[in-house]
Amino acid sequence: MDAVRHFLHEWRLVLLVIHVGVTAAMIVVILLQRSEGGGLGMGGRSDALFSVRGQANILSRMTAIFATIFFVLSLIMAWSMTDPVRATRSIMDRAPVGQGAPAAPGGMAPAPAAPAAPAQPAAPTR
């Protein structure tokens, strides 16, 4: 499987160009479909190949085919771009082991644990 993944990773530009082409074709086919309001669909004779019924069947089938190709290409490209070694590691694996809390920046002393009690109340009590 690594050989297939490596091959697809090397061909990522070709896959991307095919993916963009399928996307453009799917957009065109969707825009050609007749909507309830008429849309950009093709008009014409009722006995022609692209009649209302024939147009709906062909264009809806082409939309389903392009959508399937788009989905499969998306999955293939995502799968081929993953690195199996990197996917099993965590960012916590690179953290240094055995160190305590990090030192304060600039060599400043850490803040006191509890605030000191004020010498006099801030507001008069009576």
Protein backbone atom coordinates (compact mmCIF):
# COMPACT_ATOMS: atom_id res chain seq x y z
CA MET A 1 0.00 0.00 0.00
CA ASP A 2 2.90 2.34 0.60
CA ALA A 3 4.01 1.96 -3.01
CA VAL A 4 0.55 2.96 -4.23
CA ARG A 5 0.46 5.90 -1.82
CA HIS A 6 3.92 7.02 -2.99
CA PHE A 7 2.88 6.72 -6.65
CA LEU A 8 -0.26 8.78 -6.05
CA HIS A 9 1.70 11.34 -4.07
CA GLU A 10 4.06 11.80 -7.02
CA TRP A 11 1.10 12.23 -9.39
CA ARG A 12 -0.72 14.75 -7.20
CA LEU A 13 -0.61 17.50 -9.84
CA VAL A 14 -2.22 15.22 -12.42
CA LEU A 15 -4.89 14.18 -9.92
CA LEU A 16 -5.53 17.82 -9.08
CA VAL A 17 -5.95 18.79 -12.74
CA ILE A 18 -8.38 15.90 -13.28
CA HIS A 19 -10.22 16.91 -10.11
CA VAL A 20 -10.60 20.52 -11.31
CA GLY A 21 -11.80 19.31 -14.71
CA VAL A 22 -14.42 17.03 -13.16
CA THR A 23 -15.51 19.90 -10.93
CA ALA A 24 -15.94 22.25 -13.88
CA ALA A 25 -17.85 19.61 -15.86
CA MET A 26 -20.13 18.96 -12.90
CA ILE A 27 -20.86 22.69 -12.56
CA VAL A 28 -21.74 22.94 -16.26
CA VAL A 29 -24.01 19.88 -16.12
CA ILE A 30 -25.79 21.20 -13.03
CA LEU A 31 -26.34 24.60 -14.65
CA LEU A 32 -27.76 22.97 -17.78
CA GLN A 33 -30.47 21.18 -15.84
CA ARG A 34 -33.94 22.61 -16.04
CA SER A 35 -35.13 23.98 -12.75
CA GLU A 36 -38.69 24.77 -11.70
CA GLY A 37 -38.24 28.32 -12.97
CA GLY A 38 -36.67 27.34 -16.29
CA GLY A 39 -33.05 27.89 -15.26
CA LEU A 40 -30.37 27.63 -17.93
CA GLY A 41 -31.81 24.40 -19.32
CA MET A 42 -31.98 23.72 -23.01
CA GLY A 43 -35.31 24.08 -24.75
CA GLY A 44 -36.34 22.42 -27.96
CA ARG A 45 -38.61 19.92 -29.63
CA SER A 46 -40.38 17.26 -27.62
CA ASP A 47 -39.24 14.41 -29.88
CA ALA A 48 -35.57 15.37 -29.78
CA LEU A 49 -32.89 13.57 -27.79
CA PHE A 50 -32.72 16.43 -25.32
CA SER A 51 -36.43 16.75 -24.73
CA VAL A 52 -37.56 17.68 -21.22
CA ARG A 53 -37.72 14.04 -20.14
CA GLY A 54 -34.59 12.97 -22.04
CA GLN A 55 -32.68 15.98 -20.80
CA ALA A 56 -33.61 15.25 -17.20
CA ASN A 57 -32.52 11.62 -17.47
CA ILE A 58 -29.21 12.28 -19.22
CA LEU A 59 -28.21 15.33 -17.19
CA SER A 60 -29.18 13.80 -13.86
CA ARG A 61 -27.23 10.65 -14.72
CA MET A 62 -24.19 12.73 -15.77
CA THR A 63 -24.45 14.71 -12.52
CA ALA A 64 -24.44 11.49 -10.50
CA ILE A 65 -21.43 10.17 -12.46
CA PHE A 66 -19.45 13.41 -12.06
CA ALA A 67 -20.36 13.60 -8.35
CA THR A 68 -19.15 10.03 -7.83
CA ILE A 69 -15.87 10.72 -9.65
CA PHE A 70 -15.45 13.96 -7.65
CA PHE A 71 -16.01 12.15 -4.35
CA VAL A 72 -13.68 9.26 -5.21
CA LEU A 73 -10.93 11.62 -6.42
CA SER A 74 -11.26 13.65 -3.21
CA LEU A 75 -10.85 10.54 -1.09
CA ILE A 76 -7.90 9.27 -3.15
CA MET A 77 -6.10 12.61 -2.93
CA ALA A 78 -6.69 12.90 0.81
CA TRP A 79 -5.50 9.33 1.37
CA SER A 80 -2.41 9.74 -0.80
CA MET A 81 -1.31 12.93 0.96
CA THR A 82 -1.31 11.47 4.46
CA ASP A 83 1.95 10.35 6.00
CA PRO A 84 1.49 7.12 7.98
CA VAL A 85 4.47 7.88 10.22
CA ARG A 86 3.28 11.37 11.05
CA ALA A 87 -0.30 10.27 11.62
CA THR A 88 0.70 7.93 14.45
CA ARG A 89 2.78 10.51 16.31
CA SER A 90 1.53 13.13 18.70
CA ILE A 91 2.89 16.56 19.44
CA MET A 92 3.27 15.41 23.04
CA ASP A 93 5.85 12.84 21.90
CA ARG A 94 8.26 15.71 21.21
CA ALA A 95 7.85 17.31 24.66
CA PRO A 96 10.93 17.04 26.88
CA VAL A 97 10.61 14.41 29.58
CA GLY A 98 11.40 15.07 33.24
CA GLN A 99 11.32 18.85 33.22
CA GLY A 100 9.24 20.77 35.73
CA ALA A 101 7.43 23.99 35.03
CA PRO A 102 9.10 26.23 32.47
CA ALA A 103 11.25 29.06 33.77
CA ALA A 104 9.89 32.59 33.82
CA PRO A 105 11.02 34.68 30.83
CA GLY A 106 13.82 37.15 31.49
CA GLY A 107 14.90 35.55 34.76
CA MET A 108 12.07 37.22 36.70
CA ALA A 109 11.00 35.77 40.02
CA PRO A 110 7.75 33.83 40.01
CA ALA A 111 4.61 35.50 41.33
CA PRO A 112 3.77 34.96 45.02
CA ALA A 113 1.49 32.05 45.82
CA ALA A 114 -1.11 34.08 47.74
CA PRO A 115 -1.78 37.81 47.66
CA ALA A 116 -0.80 39.76 50.74
CA ALA A 117 -3.58 41.12 52.95
CA PRO A 118 -4.02 44.92 52.67
CA ALA A 119 -2.82 46.98 55.62
CA GLN A 120 -6.02 49.05 55.76
CA PRO A 121 -9.44 48.48 54.20
CA ALA A 122 -9.87 50.07 50.81
CA ALA A 123 -13.27 51.56 51.71
CA PRO A 124 -14.45 52.87 55.07
CA THR A 125 -16.60 50.40 56.99
CA ARG A 126 -18.49 53.07 59.04
